[in-house]
CSV table of C-alpha atoms in Angstrom, one decimal:
chain,number,residue,atom,x,y,z
Y,1,GLN,CA,210.8,105.4,17.0
Y,2,VAL,CA,209.4,105.9,20.3
Y,3,GLN,CA,210.7,106.1,23.9
Y,4,LEU,CA,209.5,105.7,27.1
Y,5,VAL,CA,211.0,107.0,30.7
Y,6,GLU,CA,209.4,106.0,33.3
Y,7,SER,CA,210.3,107.7,37.2
Y,8,GLY,CA,207.7,107.6,41.1
Y,9,GLY,CA,208.3,103.8,41.7
Y,10,GLY,CA,209.0,102.6,45.5
Y,11,LEU,CA,208.5,101.6,48.3
Y,12,VAL,CA,205.3,102.5,50.3
Y,13,GLN,CA,203.0,100.4,53.3
Y,14,ALA,CA,199.7,99.6,52.4
Y,15,GLY,CA,196.9,102.4,52.2
Y,16,GLY,CA,199.9,104.4,50.8
Y,17,SER,CA,200.5,105.8,47.5
Y,18,LEU,CA,202.9,107.0,44.1
Y,19,ARG,CA,202.2,108.1,41.4
Y,20,LEU,CA,204.2,107.3,38.2
Y,21,SER,CA,205.5,109.3,35.6
Y,22,CYS,CA,206.0,108.0,31.8
Y,23,ARG,CA,207.0,110.6,29.2
Y,24,ALA,CA,207.2,109.8,26.2
Y,25,SER,CA,209.6,111.4,23.0
Y,26,GLY,CA,210.4,110.5,19.7
Y,27,ILE,CA,207.7,110.1,16.9
Y,28,ILE,CA,204.8,110.5,19.7
Y,29,PHE,CA,202.2,112.5,16.5
Y,30,SER,CA,201.9,108.6,16.2
Y,31,ILE,CA,200.8,107.3,19.6
Y,32,THR,CA,196.7,107.1,20.1
Y,33,SER,CA,196.7,105.8,23.0
Y,34,MET,CA,199.4,105.1,26.6
Y,35,GLY,CA,199.2,102.9,29.5
Y,36,TRP,CA,200.3,101.4,32.2
Y,37,TYR,CA,200.8,97.2,32.8
Y,38,ARG,CA,202.8,95.6,35.5
Y,39,GLN,CA,204.5,92.2,35.8
Y,40,ALA,CA,205.0,90.3,40.1
Y,41,PRO,CA,207.4,87.9,40.0
Y,42,GLY,CA,206.0,84.0,38.7
Y,43,LYS,CA,203.1,86.5,37.3
Y,44,GLN,CA,201.9,87.4,33.4
Y,45,ARG,CA,202.2,91.3,32.3
Y,46,GLU,CA,199.2,92.2,32.9
Y,47,LEU,CA,197.1,95.4,31.7
Y,48,VAL,CA,196.6,98.2,34.7
Y,49,ALA,CA,195.0,101.4,33.4
Y,50,THR,CA,194.5,102.6,29.7
Y,51,ILE,CA,194.1,106.1,28.4
Y,52,THR,CA,193.4,106.9,24.8
Y,53,SER,CA,194.5,110.3,23.2
Y,54,GLY,CA,190.9,111.1,23.6
Y,55,GLY,CA,190.8,111.1,26.7
Y,56,ASN,CA,189.0,108.0,27.3
Y,57,THR,CA,190.4,105.9,30.4
Y,58,ASN,CA,190.3,102.1,31.4
Y,59,TYR,CA,191.2,100.0,34.4
Y,60,ALA,CA,191.6,97.0,35.5
Y,61,ASP,CA,188.4,95.9,38.0
Y,62,SER,CA,191.4,95.0,40.8
Y,63,VAL,CA,192.4,99.1,40.7
Y,64,LYS,CA,189.1,100.8,39.7
Y,65,GLY,CA,188.9,102.9,42.8
Y,66,ARG,CA,192.1,103.3,43.5
Y,67,PHE,CA,193.9,104.0,41.1
Y,68,THR,CA,193.8,106.8,38.3
Y,69,ILE,CA,195.1,107.8,35.0
Y,70,SER,CA,195.8,110.7,33.5
Y,71,ARG,CA,197.8,112.5,31.0
Y,72,ASP,CA,199.3,115.7,29.7
Y,73,ASN,CA,199.4,116.3,25.8
Y,74,ALA,CA,201.8,119.1,26.3
Y,75,LYS,CA,204.3,117.6,28.6
Y,76,ASN,CA,203.6,114.3,26.9
Y,77,THR,CA,203.8,112.3,29.2
Y,78,VAL,CA,201.4,110.2,31.1
Y,79,TYR,CA,200.3,109.3,34.9
Y,80,LEU,CA,199.3,107.1,37.3
Y,81,GLN,CA,198.1,107.9,40.5
Y,82,MET,CA,197.7,105.4,43.4
Y,83,SER,CA,196.0,105.4,46.4
Y,84,SER,CA,194.9,103.0,48.9
Y,85,LEU,CA,198.0,100.4,47.8
Y,86,ARG,CA,197.6,96.6,49.0
Y,87,PRO,CA,200.5,94.3,49.0
Y,88,GLU,CA,199.3,92.5,45.9
Y,89,ASP,CA,200.2,95.9,44.3
Y,90,THR,CA,203.8,94.6,44.2
Y,91,ALA,CA,205.0,94.6,40.6
Y,92,VAL,CA,207.2,96.3,37.6
Y,93,TYR,CA,205.0,98.7,36.6
Y,94,TYR,CA,206.0,99.5,32.3
Y,95,CYS,CA,204.4,102.0,30.7
Y,96,ASN,CA,203.0,101.6,27.7
Y,97,ALA,CA,202.6,103.5,24.1
Y,98,ARG,CA,200.7,102.4,21.8
Y,99,ALA,CA,201.2,103.8,18.2
Y,100,SER,CA,198.9,103.0,15.5
Y,101,GLY,CA,197.3,103.3,12.2
Y,102,SER,CA,194.3,102.4,9.8
Y,103,SER,CA,196.0,99.1,9.5
Y,104,TRP,CA,198.8,98.3,12.2
Y,105,TYR,CA,200.0,98.9,15.7
Y,106,LYS,CA,203.0,98.8,16.9
Y,107,ASP,CA,204.4,98.7,21.4
Y,108,TYR,CA,206.3,100.9,22.8
Y,109,TRP,CA,207.6,99.5,26.7
Y,110,GLY,CA,209.6,101.4,29.1
Y,111,GLN,CA,212.4,100.0,31.0
Y,112,GLY,CA,210.2,99.5,33.9
Y,113,THR,CA,210.0,100.7,37.3
Y,114,GLN,CA,209.7,98.9,41.4
Y,115,VAL,CA,206.5,99.0,42.9
Y,116,THR,CA,207.4,97.6,46.8
Y,117,VAL,CA,203.7,97.2,49.2
Y,118,SER,CA,205.1,96.0,52.4
Y,119,SER,CA,202.1,95.0,55.0
C-alpha cells in the first residue's frame, strides 16, 4: 500500500501563487509516476500534471507555462508550484501515485486539498 499526504492548499487572489506538496509513504519502490489531478464542483476529475520516476513531465494545456511539477526522491515528495492563478483553477487538488509493473498498475490517491482563487 501507498499513503499520500497533501498540504499547501488555501485561498489566494487571482495572479497569486501557491505550492502544493504530497509526501508518499509505504511501498514506494513500486511507484513509477506521481501527479496532480483536480476536480471542480460539478466537473469530472482532470489531470493537471504528472512526473515519472525518470523526471519526465506532462501538463494539461490549461496550466502549461503557469504550473511546474517537481519531485524530491530523497523525501518521497512531489510538488506543484502554481503561479498566475486564475479563478478557473479553483478546485480540490488530488495527489496521485501510480504503482506499476510489466502487466499491472494501481493508482493511489490523497485526500485532496482545496485551492480557491478569488477574482
